[in-house]
Amino acid sequence: MTRVALAFDLGGTELRAALVDGEGRLLAFASVPTLAREGVMAVVGQIEMLAETVRREVPDAVVAGVGIGAPGPLDPKAGIVLGAPTLSGWHDVPLAGILSDRFGLPVGLENDANAAALGEWCFGAGRGANSLVFVTVSTGIGGGAIADRRIIHGRRGLAAEIGHMTITDTGDRCFCGAVGCFEAVASGTALGRRATAMTAAGDGSRLRVLSCDAAVTGRDVVDAARAGDPMALSLLAEEARWLGIGFTNLLHLYSPDVIVMGGGISNGFDLLSETIEATIRSRAMPAYRDVPVVPAQLGRHAGLIGVASLILRDEGEAMPPATEADLDHQPGATPAGPKEAIHG
Amino acid sequence: MTRVALAFDLGGTELRAALVDGEGRLLAFASVPTLAREGVMAVVGQIEMLAETVRREVPDAVVAGVGIGAPGPLDPKAGIVLGAPTLSGWHDVPLAGILSDRFGLPVGLENDANAAALGEWCFGAGRGANSLVFVTVSTGIGGGAIADRRIIHGRRGLAAEIGHMTITDTGDRCFCGAVGCFEAVASGTALGRRATAMTAAGDGSRLRVLSCDAAVTGRDVVDAARAGDPMALSLLAEEARWLGIGFTNLLHLYSPDVIVMGGGISNGFDLLSETIEATIRSRAMPAYRDVPVVPAQLGRHAGLIGVASLILRDEGEAMPPATEADLDHQPGATPAGPKEAIHG
């Protein structure tokens, strides 16, 4: 009999489920396109269905609880999804309570970026750190910060909105309306946009060949750079410089033991890291300069593994020890690994 | 018999001591110029002398422990001053252990910015908040962040180095070597420098009259603005805009319930707040726009009151409840109010 968590990653396009064991391994996995426009109960129905699917695969597993990652903003303590742009009609949904009723199990809810941070911390590139910042660089930039062995939540669980810190006066206006957001200059979208502006359809450049003469994506830039394309390498150097500036801020503000970089652009981590580190060395105060920046290890399953860690209690070194403190408001709840609220 | 903490604020120029009661009141106070160049044991001697002085003033007070704020970087958990530029010869000094031996009492050590944050949180402008950022704007910019009722320490206690987050590409080079640090554009020093550059000795401007034709200080600008001087008002508007940009970053990164602004420039808070708030409203994402920015309440004693709160246990609403969790490594230590390490 294996003790597992039933883990869900609720995205706007895909709903994923897994059984995750105490060592962060996926014993079963299933996914469906999210019925994002059909309201809360349709999605709850999908969750129940996926639960049956994965439980059937490992019939002797003992499910200790349910962890679910969902788009923010959400209130992890109250277990409420406050309202996500990608889930229509989701406003103040007490998702943890609903699932606790359905499954009769304790439920932990966390936003997707924090969930990935937890996963990398417990079982990935950030194992053993007391403090960690996870940064995902893809279409946008998001992240989660763990300080002194706890996720930083802040008011309404809204901390670590890393992509919208101002780091410059230049660049295109961010979708949020401001100028100079980290995301607006350093996301994969920004990288692709710069590459698109430097090339033209039909110009025969490697970037446009890779993009089939459509707009160039950040991933095209990484692929072209890996093949040695000089323009792509120069674009990646600029990308790495922006990442280095943003990461330097994260060092000064959170003082992590390690920065873990995930997301699509981290596929080019090996091509970026030298300039990222040089930028940090030239801009960070001396005490922060030797903090490592490392690529994420868990890929797209980081969030599933992270929410599982909300449930599975500490039984080994990889899992940070629990404290009772954060469960004060939930007397009788199973002590979790990382110190998040458990509902049930 | 009153239960008190013996509180010290160890600055590079002044060493201050107080007896602080459970409601954050100073029952006795004394200070001396710090013997900063005469080594650790000279300063320890001063600490013992000041302790006698303040204890003599309230002979029936029962001292529950010692709290001390010191310049960073320092390791609050280990109780070690790592090395402060203003204290020559202080490298890896186990100050908490030394004082615990001398006084036979538990000792809490915290860096001065975090100490002030704790003071404002427990007894000042941040009472009742779960999460708070304290920003001191004077010669430089420093601060402390409390998230989910705990000071964020991070690696080596170095978190919340707020003054050295990059927020722009412009402005004078920061003393740290980088360009665009919050401190380099928004400190009182930066404000004074802009005012100095806009005026000339002998030009008869109110700013130069106030500065006696020397370099204009940030405080001169506040004073001139309060008297209605248009140039000073314009300089304060620019100052407030920079503060608003930095504070917006702090909202996105820490998601506090409140930002508390202290330091010399906060004397002009009433003249700054409208533009600070307008800047936040125009730059922060919607969910963060209604977070209040308020002036500090405890003035220069915030740090003394803050370190006292490390010692005095929760006995009222004003003091955040203690948890056992953070004292795990110090079995038998008195549970403190805010959850900091206690040595003794």
XYZ file of C-alpha atoms in Angstrom:
688
model
C 0.000 0.000 0.000
C 1.439 3.313 -1.121
C 0.492 6.569 0.493
C -0.241 9.178 -2.199
C -1.790 12.541 -2.843
C -4.409 13.120 -5.473
C -3.052 16.136 -7.313
C -4.743 18.430 -9.810
C -3.480 21.233 -11.977
C -6.418 23.312 -13.107
C -5.414 25.354 -16.129
C -7.588 27.410 -18.416
C -7.022 25.003 -21.288
C -6.029 21.731 -19.621
C -7.031 19.997 -16.420
C -4.466 17.475 -15.259
C -4.558 14.911 -12.511
C -2.010 12.597 -10.960
C -1.360 10.318 -8.059
C 1.892 11.480 -6.515
C 3.829 9.531 -3.933
C 5.913 10.767 -1.018
C 8.984 11.003 -3.173
C 7.350 13.250 -5.724
C 6.828 10.514 -8.320
C 3.763 10.439 -10.577
C 2.257 6.969 -10.249
C -0.656 7.758 -12.532
C -1.549 10.663 -14.770
C -4.521 11.792 -16.839
C -5.702 14.998 -18.428
C -8.640 16.523 -20.285
C -9.343 19.853 -21.936
C -10.822 22.100 -19.231
C -14.513 22.905 -19.642
C -13.530 26.439 -18.775
C -16.630 28.110 -20.136
C -19.165 25.743 -18.605
C -18.951 26.896 -15.066
C -17.640 25.615 -11.799
C -19.669 22.450 -11.433
C -18.744 21.190 -14.891
C -15.102 21.436 -13.933
C -15.762 19.812 -10.560
C -17.337 16.958 -12.496
C -14.189 16.660 -14.595
C -12.093 16.606 -11.454
C -14.138 13.731 -10.030
C -13.894 11.832 -13.274
C -10.135 12.261 -13.509
C -9.818 11.190 -9.893
C -11.535 7.898 -10.709
C -9.283 7.424 -13.724
C -6.013 7.825 -11.877
C -7.166 5.927 -8.784
C -8.122 3.000 -10.967
C -4.557 2.821 -12.217
C -3.104 2.318 -8.734
C -5.895 0.587 -6.865
C -3.872 -0.179 -3.755
C -2.774 3.423 -3.248
C -4.028 5.108 -0.096
C -5.034 8.666 -0.906
C -4.090 10.929 1.991
C -5.586 14.073 0.565
C -6.165 16.282 -2.415
C -3.897 19.057 -3.643
C -5.000 21.409 -6.367
C -3.255 24.202 -8.192
C -5.364 26.840 -9.880
C -4.827 30.181 -11.561
C -4.549 33.155 -9.244
C -5.674 35.270 -7.666
C -6.791 32.845 -5.010
C -6.821 32.720 -1.250
C -4.915 29.606 -0.215
C -5.839 29.892 3.448
C -9.557 30.175 2.838
C -9.355 27.739 -0.080
C -11.131 30.146 -2.409
C -10.472 30.849 -6.097
C -11.058 34.580 -6.271
C -11.381 34.818 -10.032
C -9.119 33.829 -12.888
C -9.192 35.459 -16.333
C -8.938 32.025 -17.945
C -11.887 30.506 -16.081
C -15.088 32.289 -16.957
C -17.612 32.676 -14.172
C -15.178 31.709 -11.417
C -15.571 34.326 -8.737
C -15.017 33.589 -5.066
C -15.372 29.846 -5.579
C -14.724 27.872 -2.355
C -12.985 25.167 -4.333
C -11.176 23.539 -1.417
C -14.431 23.197 0.493
C -16.283 21.810 -2.512
C -13.616 19.190 -3.159
C -13.303 18.325 0.504
C -17.041 17.585 0.551
C -16.834 15.499 -2.615
C -13.801 13.459 -1.664
C -14.112 13.411 2.107
C -10.420 14.222 2.283
C -8.299 17.191 3.330
C -7.710 19.561 0.434
C -4.841 21.980 -0.134
C -5.217 24.787 -2.674
C -2.382 26.861 -4.052
C -1.933 29.134 -7.036
C -0.184 27.531 -9.961
C 3.035 29.534 -9.736
C 3.398 28.853 -6.024
C 2.574 25.206 -6.647
C 5.423 24.938 -9.123
C 7.727 26.695 -6.660
C 6.745 24.158 -4.000
C 7.363 21.280 -6.384
C 10.831 22.466 -7.314
C 11.586 23.137 -3.666
C 10.482 19.755 -2.361
C 11.548 17.512 -5.209
C 13.315 19.515 -7.888
C 16.084 22.020 -8.402
C 15.551 23.723 -5.059
C 15.781 20.727 -2.747
C 17.302 21.555 0.580
C 17.034 25.332 0.255
C 15.571 27.351 3.099
C 14.630 30.156 0.754
C 14.013 29.964 -2.952
C 12.537 31.982 -5.782
C 10.985 30.129 -8.683
C 10.611 32.146 -11.874
C 8.752 30.867 -14.900
C 9.643 32.613 -18.138
C 7.343 31.801 -21.016
C 4.472 33.797 -22.529
C 4.568 35.900 -19.390
C 6.705 35.848 -16.265
C 5.378 34.510 -13.006
C 6.771 32.923 -9.938
C 6.646 32.009 -6.323
C 8.875 32.845 -3.401
C 9.692 30.667 -0.428
C 11.346 32.447 2.477
C 12.583 30.691 5.577
C 10.797 27.473 4.541
C 7.394 29.005 3.868
C 5.650 30.237 0.739
C 5.232 33.998 0.915
C 1.517 34.580 0.449
C 0.838 38.114 1.605
C -2.488 39.866 1.299
C -5.014 37.751 -0.629
C -2.210 35.360 -1.599
C -0.991 37.941 -4.113
C 2.716 38.029 -3.306
C 5.451 37.310 -5.851
C 3.748 38.921 -8.846
C 7.268 38.947 -10.202
C 6.430 39.768 -13.799
C 5.058 43.157 -12.915
C 7.920 44.672 -11.045
C 9.245 47.724 -12.860
C 12.893 47.322 -13.844
C 13.320 49.860 -16.656
C 11.774 52.877 -18.390
C 12.032 51.322 -21.812
C 10.327 48.649 -23.850
C 6.797 48.093 -25.022
C 3.857 48.810 -22.796
C 2.930 45.772 -20.709
C -0.549 44.287 -21.043
C -1.087 45.494 -17.477
C -0.801 49.069 -18.682
C 2.546 49.969 -17.149
C 5.880 50.461 -18.891
C 9.030 48.712 -17.791
C 7.583 45.540 -16.249
C 10.006 42.624 -16.020
C 7.541 40.574 -18.079
C 7.250 43.242 -20.771
C 10.979 43.123 -21.508
C 12.055 39.618 -20.517
C 9.219 37.180 -21.264
C 9.316 34.785 -24.178
C 6.726 37.035 -25.805
C 9.062 40.035 -25.559
C 11.947 37.990 -26.930
C 9.853 36.823 -29.873
C 8.662 40.352 -30.508
C 12.201 41.678 -30.659
C 13.153 38.886 -33.039
C 10.141 39.577 -35.205
C 11.002 43.274 -35.384
C 14.574 42.521 -36.449
C 13.547 40.269 -39.318
C 10.983 40.261 -42.103
C 8.912 37.546 -43.687
C 10.796 36.115 -46.644
C 14.169 37.542 -45.639
C 15.649 34.075 -45.507
C 16.952 34.553 -41.946
C 17.174 31.425 -39.855
C 14.680 32.953 -37.418
C 12.082 33.394 -40.145
C 12.782 30.004 -41.620
C 12.085 28.486 -38.200
C 8.924 30.527 -37.801
C 7.766 29.638 -41.324
C 7.773 33.391 -42.011
C 5.208 34.000 -39.303
C 5.960 36.018 -36.184
C 9.068 34.663 -34.494
C 8.572 33.081 -31.070
C 10.933 33.000 -28.136
C 11.351 29.319 -28.721
C 12.409 29.949 -32.338
C 15.102 32.265 -31.003
C 16.381 29.588 -28.650
C 16.402 27.016 -31.448
C 18.222 29.350 -33.859
C 20.763 30.308 -31.209
C 21.429 26.662 -30.473
C 22.223 26.223 -34.174
C 24.714 29.085 -33.917
C 22.707 31.843 -35.607
C 24.465 35.126 -34.706
C 21.314 37.254 -34.619
C 19.605 34.785 -32.319
C 22.653 34.647 -30.074
C 22.642 38.421 -29.807
C 18.924 38.397 -28.990
C 19.502 35.811 -26.282
C 22.299 37.908 -24.817
C 19.871 40.814 -24.520
C 17.249 38.476 -23.039
C 19.768 37.191 -20.515
C 20.714 40.719 -19.521
C 17.070 41.555 -18.767
C 16.688 38.317 -16.840
C 19.843 39.160 -14.893
C 18.475 42.572 -13.942
C 15.194 41.092 -12.758
C 16.895 38.244 -10.911
C 19.187 40.732 -9.166
C 16.099 42.466 -7.811
C 14.761 39.132 -6.588
C 18.054 38.468 -4.807
C 17.936 41.821 -3.042
C 14.268 41.549 -2.120
C 13.900 37.903 -1.077
C 17.496 36.796 -0.488
C 16.914 33.239 -1.691
C 19.483 30.452 -1.462
C 18.792 29.706 -5.101
C 16.804 31.052 -8.052
C 15.112 28.319 -10.078
C 14.191 29.254 -13.628
C 11.433 27.371 -15.415
C 9.066 27.991 -18.314
C 9.544 27.593 -22.033
C 12.527 29.933 -22.267
C 14.420 27.840 -19.737
C 14.935 25.377 -22.594
C 17.679 27.805 -23.536
C 19.069 28.002 -20.020
C 22.515 26.779 -21.044
C 22.702 29.558 -23.622
C 21.482 32.214 -21.195
C 23.186 31.427 -17.936
C 26.590 32.976 -18.583
C 25.151 36.416 -19.327
C 22.571 36.103 -16.540
C 25.367 35.441 -14.077
C 27.589 38.186 -15.460
C 24.713 40.649 -15.114
C 24.085 39.583 -11.526
C 27.771 39.881 -10.696
C 27.898 43.390 -12.129
C 24.700 44.638 -10.476
C 24.067 42.764 -7.228
C 25.634 43.831 -3.974
C 28.576 41.598 -3.044
C 26.719 39.466 -0.493
C 24.253 38.265 -3.132
C 26.571 37.587 -6.043
C 27.280 33.939 -5.410
C 23.674 32.756 -5.235
C 23.148 30.110 -7.904
C 20.615 30.414 -10.701
C 19.616 26.940 -11.887
C 17.152 25.489 -14.374
C 13.955 23.881 -13.122
C 13.959 20.085 -13.053
C 10.333 19.043 -12.959
C 9.041 20.597 -16.168
C 5.310 20.829 -16.577
C 4.600 18.494 -13.684
C 6.144 20.835 -11.095
C 2.734 22.144 -10.072
C 1.196 18.690 -9.640
C 4.108 17.602 -7.527
C 3.972 20.838 -5.566
C 0.320 20.525 -4.607
C 0.905 16.917 -3.662
C 3.505 18.172 -1.214
C 0.755 20.165 0.506
C -0.722 16.840 1.556
C 2.047 14.352 1.965
C 3.738 14.682 5.257
C 7.407 14.808 5.871
C 8.960 11.393 5.791
C 12.309 12.082 4.273
C 14.970 14.625 3.734
C 13.617 15.872 0.483
C 10.457 17.097 2.083
C 10.866 20.133 4.286
C 9.766 19.429 7.846
C 6.288 20.420 8.882
C 5.378 22.735 11.673
C 2.133 22.803 13.516
C 2.005 26.554 13.404
C 0.315 26.985 10.086
C -2.351 24.491 10.789
C -3.531 26.358 13.858
C -6.713 27.425 12.161
C -7.460 23.854 11.074
C -7.246 21.811 14.226
C -7.028 18.152 13.487
C -5.750 18.543 9.967
C -2.970 16.273 8.862
C 0.337 18.070 9.246
C 1.527 18.865 5.755
C 5.056 19.029 4.437
C 5.316 22.612 3.365
C 3.300 24.808 5.608
C 0.153 25.563 3.717
C -3.440 25.552 4.811
C -5.303 22.322 4.431
C -9.057 22.254 4.098
C -11.151 19.366 5.089
C 6.182 44.775 39.122
C 6.278 45.461 35.417
C 7.522 42.940 32.921
C 9.858 44.613 30.438
C 12.456 43.989 27.775
C 15.882 45.539 27.864
C 16.201 46.946 24.367
C 19.264 48.251 22.543
C 19.725 49.982 19.232
C 23.358 49.692 18.185
C 24.121 52.326 15.585
C 27.457 53.336 14.165
C 27.263 56.725 15.868
C 24.858 56.222 18.750
C 24.099 53.357 21.109
C 20.674 53.598 22.685
C 19.027 51.594 25.419
C 15.544 51.432 26.848
C 13.266 49.454 29.075
C 10.161 48.712 27.043
C 6.956 47.325 28.482
C 4.436 44.967 26.944
C 2.535 47.816 25.371
C 5.542 49.191 23.579
C 6.145 52.077 25.968
C 9.639 53.269 26.848
C 9.841 53.313 30.653
C 13.481 54.402 30.666
C 15.921 55.548 28.020
C 19.619 56.343 27.780
C 22.164 56.733 25.019
C 25.873 57.262 24.445
C 28.053 57.811 21.385
C 29.070 54.367 20.153
C 32.721 53.470 20.640
C 32.550 52.128 17.126
C 36.292 52.093 16.516
C 37.330 50.514 19.774
C 36.220 47.018 19.068
C 33.512 44.668 20.172
C 34.285 44.450 23.866
C 34.316 48.226 24.285
C 30.798 48.348 22.895
C 29.721 45.413 25.041
C 30.979 47.390 28.028
C 28.837 50.331 26.934
C 25.837 48.041 26.617
C 26.316 46.778 30.176
C 26.691 50.307 31.474
C 23.556 51.521 29.721
C 21.670 48.497 31.033
C 22.531 49.500 34.583
C 21.461 53.057 33.874
C 18.011 52.202 32.573
C 17.393 49.431 35.116
C 18.163 51.855 37.911
C 15.377 54.091 36.678
C 12.712 51.413 37.054
C 14.030 49.250 39.882
C 10.911 47.152 40.236
C 10.802 46.168 36.554
C 11.293 42.485 35.807
C 13.503 42.127 32.755
C 12.309 39.202 30.654
C 15.079 39.365 28.112
C 17.280 41.466 25.897
C 16.514 42.637 22.375
C 19.140 44.291 20.256
C 19.055 45.860 16.830
C 22.316 46.204 14.939
C 23.402 47.158 11.444
C 23.218 44.402 8.862
C 24.261 42.099 7.486
C 23.611 39.884 10.450
C 22.276 36.403 11.018
C 19.291 36.724 13.344
C 18.904 32.986 13.851
C 22.500 32.403 14.842
C 22.639 35.741 16.665
C 25.742 36.828 14.787
C 26.680 40.265 13.471
C 28.342 39.388 10.189
C 30.041 42.708 9.611
C 28.748 46.253 9.405
C 30.504 49.052 7.513
C 29.836 51.438 10.422
C 31.352 49.179 13.105
C 35.019 48.642 12.449
C 36.374 45.245 13.338
C 32.970 43.617 13.699
C 33.154 40.424 11.730
C 31.144 37.346 12.658
C 30.547 38.579 16.195
C 28.253 36.234 18.175
C 26.621 39.214 19.837
C 23.504 37.416 21.052
C 25.613 34.760 22.731
C 27.921 37.321 24.335
C 25.008 39.305 25.741
C 23.179 36.187 26.860
C 26.259 35.228 28.879
C 26.590 38.699 30.366
C 22.980 39.181 31.301
C 21.883 35.590 31.917
C 18.791 36.304 29.859
C 17.404 35.288 26.475
C 18.615 37.605 23.729
C 16.970 38.423 20.398
C 19.031 40.033 17.632
C 17.596 41.669 14.544
C 18.929 44.054 11.935
C 17.934 47.652 12.456
C 15.575 47.927 9.489
C 13.738 44.734 10.421
C 13.629 45.901 14.030
C 11.891 49.108 12.987
C 9.488 47.091 10.834
C 8.677 44.912 13.846
C 8.127 47.976 16.017
C 5.722 49.589 13.584
C 3.966 46.267 13.125
C 3.477 45.492 16.799
C 2.881 48.966 18.182
C 2.834 51.528 15.391
C 1.306 52.249 12.025
C 1.115 48.580 11.039
C -0.800 47.189 14.015
C -3.096 44.364 13.071
C -1.622 43.721 9.629
C -0.725 40.191 8.614
C 1.759 41.428 6.058
C 3.577 44.736 6.021
C 6.470 46.452 4.335
C 8.341 49.121 6.249
C 10.386 51.496 4.130
C 12.727 54.058 5.615
C 13.582 56.929 3.290
C 16.407 59.098 4.516
C 20.077 59.207 3.494
C 19.498 55.835 1.878
C 16.481 53.587 1.530
C 16.118 50.475 3.636
C 13.337 48.407 5.003
C 11.906 45.236 6.329
C 9.131 42.989 5.104
C 6.717 40.969 7.189
C 4.740 38.354 5.296
C 2.017 36.242 6.862
C 3.046 37.429 10.351
C 6.759 36.700 10.055
C 9.770 38.811 9.159
C 11.189 37.654 5.841
C 14.815 36.870 6.546
C 16.045 34.805 3.630
C 19.618 33.697 3.153
C 21.921 35.211 5.771
C 19.092 37.505 6.884
C 19.633 39.592 3.763
C 16.080 39.907 2.458
C 14.343 43.230 1.853
C 17.376 45.139 0.612
C 14.732 47.428 -0.817
C 17.000 50.324 -1.703
C 18.896 48.304 -4.254
C 16.136 47.052 -6.462
C 16.494 48.433 -9.969
C 13.486 50.513 -11.003
C 14.849 52.651 -13.842
C 17.705 53.115 -16.302
C 18.236 56.735 -15.361
C 19.690 58.751 -12.514
C 23.078 58.921 -10.900
C 25.118 55.830 -10.248
C 24.297 54.306 -6.877
C 27.065 53.945 -4.312
C 26.637 50.199 -4.803
C 27.861 50.587 -8.372
C 24.609 49.936 -10.214
C 22.409 52.409 -12.049
C 18.703 52.740 -11.396
C 18.516 51.586 -7.764
C 15.437 52.773 -5.881
C 17.756 54.413 -3.363
C 19.742 56.221 -6.046
C 16.665 58.037 -7.346
C 14.322 58.237 -4.346
C 16.408 58.652 -1.180
C 16.649 61.942 0.673
C 20.165 62.167 -0.694
C 18.885 61.937 -4.275
C 16.206 64.519 -3.553
C 18.772 66.908 -2.092
C 21.096 66.336 -5.010
C 18.388 67.216 -7.519
C 17.571 70.353 -5.541
C 21.232 71.299 -5.394
C 21.604 70.882 -9.139
C 18.587 73.090 -9.816
C 19.865 75.959 -7.703
C 23.127 77.797 -7.136
C 24.756 79.260 -4.076
C 23.708 82.873 -3.735
C 20.758 82.610 -6.122
C 18.384 83.734 -3.393
C 16.099 80.708 -3.883
C 14.254 79.544 -0.800
C 16.042 76.219 -1.069
C 19.453 77.877 -0.899
C 18.356 80.219 1.837
C 17.301 77.199 3.888
C 20.563 75.417 3.145
C 22.615 78.550 3.975
C 23.949 78.325 0.417
C 25.455 74.919 1.061
C 24.256 71.788 -0.737
C 20.492 71.451 -0.362
C 19.261 68.497 1.699
C 16.091 66.491 1.300
C 14.855 68.011 4.517
C 15.385 71.512 3.114
C 13.193 70.557 0.170
C 10.430 69.344 2.485
C 10.662 72.539 4.536
C 10.584 74.767 1.449
C 7.660 72.847 -0.014
C 5.732 73.217 3.213
C 6.219 76.975 2.898
C 4.761 76.804 -0.606
C 7.948 77.143 -2.660
C 7.021 76.060 -6.217
C 10.403 74.564 -7.087
C 10.394 72.499 -3.907
C 6.836 71.351 -4.585
C 7.863 70.235 -8.049
C 10.866 68.391 -6.646
C 8.638 66.629 -4.114
C 6.249 65.610 -6.876
C 9.157 63.961 -8.677
C 10.275 62.365 -5.410
C 6.770 61.038 -4.804
C 6.619 59.590 -8.288
C 9.813 57.623 -7.693
C 8.535 56.476 -4.330
C 5.291 55.401 -5.989
C 7.163 53.332 -8.568
C 9.219 51.612 -5.893
C 6.236 51.049 -3.630
C 4.304 49.533 -6.549
C 7.074 46.980 -6.911
C 6.862 46.217 -3.200
C 3.110 45.683 -3.520
C 3.574 43.245 -6.394
C 6.421 41.371 -4.734
C 5.322 41.128 -1.104
C 1.583 41.889 -1.273
C 1.491 43.651 2.103
C -1.680 44.833 3.815
C 0.001 48.189 4.329
C 3.205 50.030 3.419
C 4.633 52.035 6.308
C 6.978 54.856 5.356
C 9.513 56.145 7.869
C 12.813 57.988 7.763
C 13.578 61.685 7.523
C 11.696 62.226 4.282
C 8.512 60.909 5.865
C 8.340 64.270 7.622
C 6.948 65.403 4.288
C 4.538 62.495 4.024
C 1.459 64.735 3.821
C 3.028 66.556 0.870
C 4.040 63.325 -0.869
C 1.136 60.983 -0.361
C -1.211 62.224 -3.069
C 1.337 61.699 -5.836
C 2.549 58.436 -4.314
C -1.000 57.120 -4.389
C -1.689 58.426 -7.886
C 1.466 56.694 -9.111
C 0.451 53.427 -7.476
C -3.032 53.658 -8.966
C -1.622 54.236 -12.431
C 1.000 51.477 -12.264
C -0.122 48.711 -9.918
C -2.354 45.894 -11.074
C -5.956 46.412 -9.926
C -5.834 43.986 -7.003
C -3.041 45.984 -5.332
C -4.273 49.539 -5.863
C -6.195 49.997 -2.654
C -3.395 49.047 -0.266
C -2.759 51.977 2.068
C 0.575 53.751 2.362
C 0.862 55.356 5.779
C 3.502 57.290 7.703
C 5.422 55.555 10.469
C 4.285 56.365 13.990
C 7.156 55.453 16.264
C 9.891 57.700 14.917
C 13.439 56.936 15.962
C 12.351 54.563 18.713
C 10.745 52.082 16.313
C 13.802 49.833 16.420
C 14.005 49.761 20.211
C 10.340 48.917 20.441
C 10.722 46.310 17.717
C 13.535 44.409 19.397
C 11.616 44.530 22.665
C 8.803 42.739 20.865
C 11.224 39.874 20.182
C 11.214 39.220 23.909
C 7.872 40.214 25.319
C 5.317 37.575 24.836
C 1.888 38.063 23.482
C -0.432 39.401 26.112
C -2.676 41.643 24.126
C -4.106 42.336 20.754
C -1.398 44.703 19.705
C 1.193 41.957 19.833
C 0.949 39.338 17.135
C 0.442 35.880 18.569
C 3.469 33.695 19.021
C 3.986 30.276 17.540
C 6.257 27.609 18.856
C 7.529 26.794 15.427
C 10.322 29.288 15.186
C 11.711 28.439 18.532
C 12.215 24.795 17.628
C 15.966 25.209 17.563
C 15.947 26.787 21.000
C 14.006 24.414 23.182
C 12.961 26.019 26.392
C 13.210 29.577 25.116
C 10.469 31.933 26.103
C 7.911 32.122 23.297
C 8.348 35.541 21.726
C 5.718 37.779 20.200
C 6.868 38.025 16.627
C 8.510 34.834 15.619
C 12.195 35.504 15.799
C 15.003 33.447 17.191
C 15.836 33.980 20.820
C 19.268 33.212 22.169
C 19.916 32.351 25.733
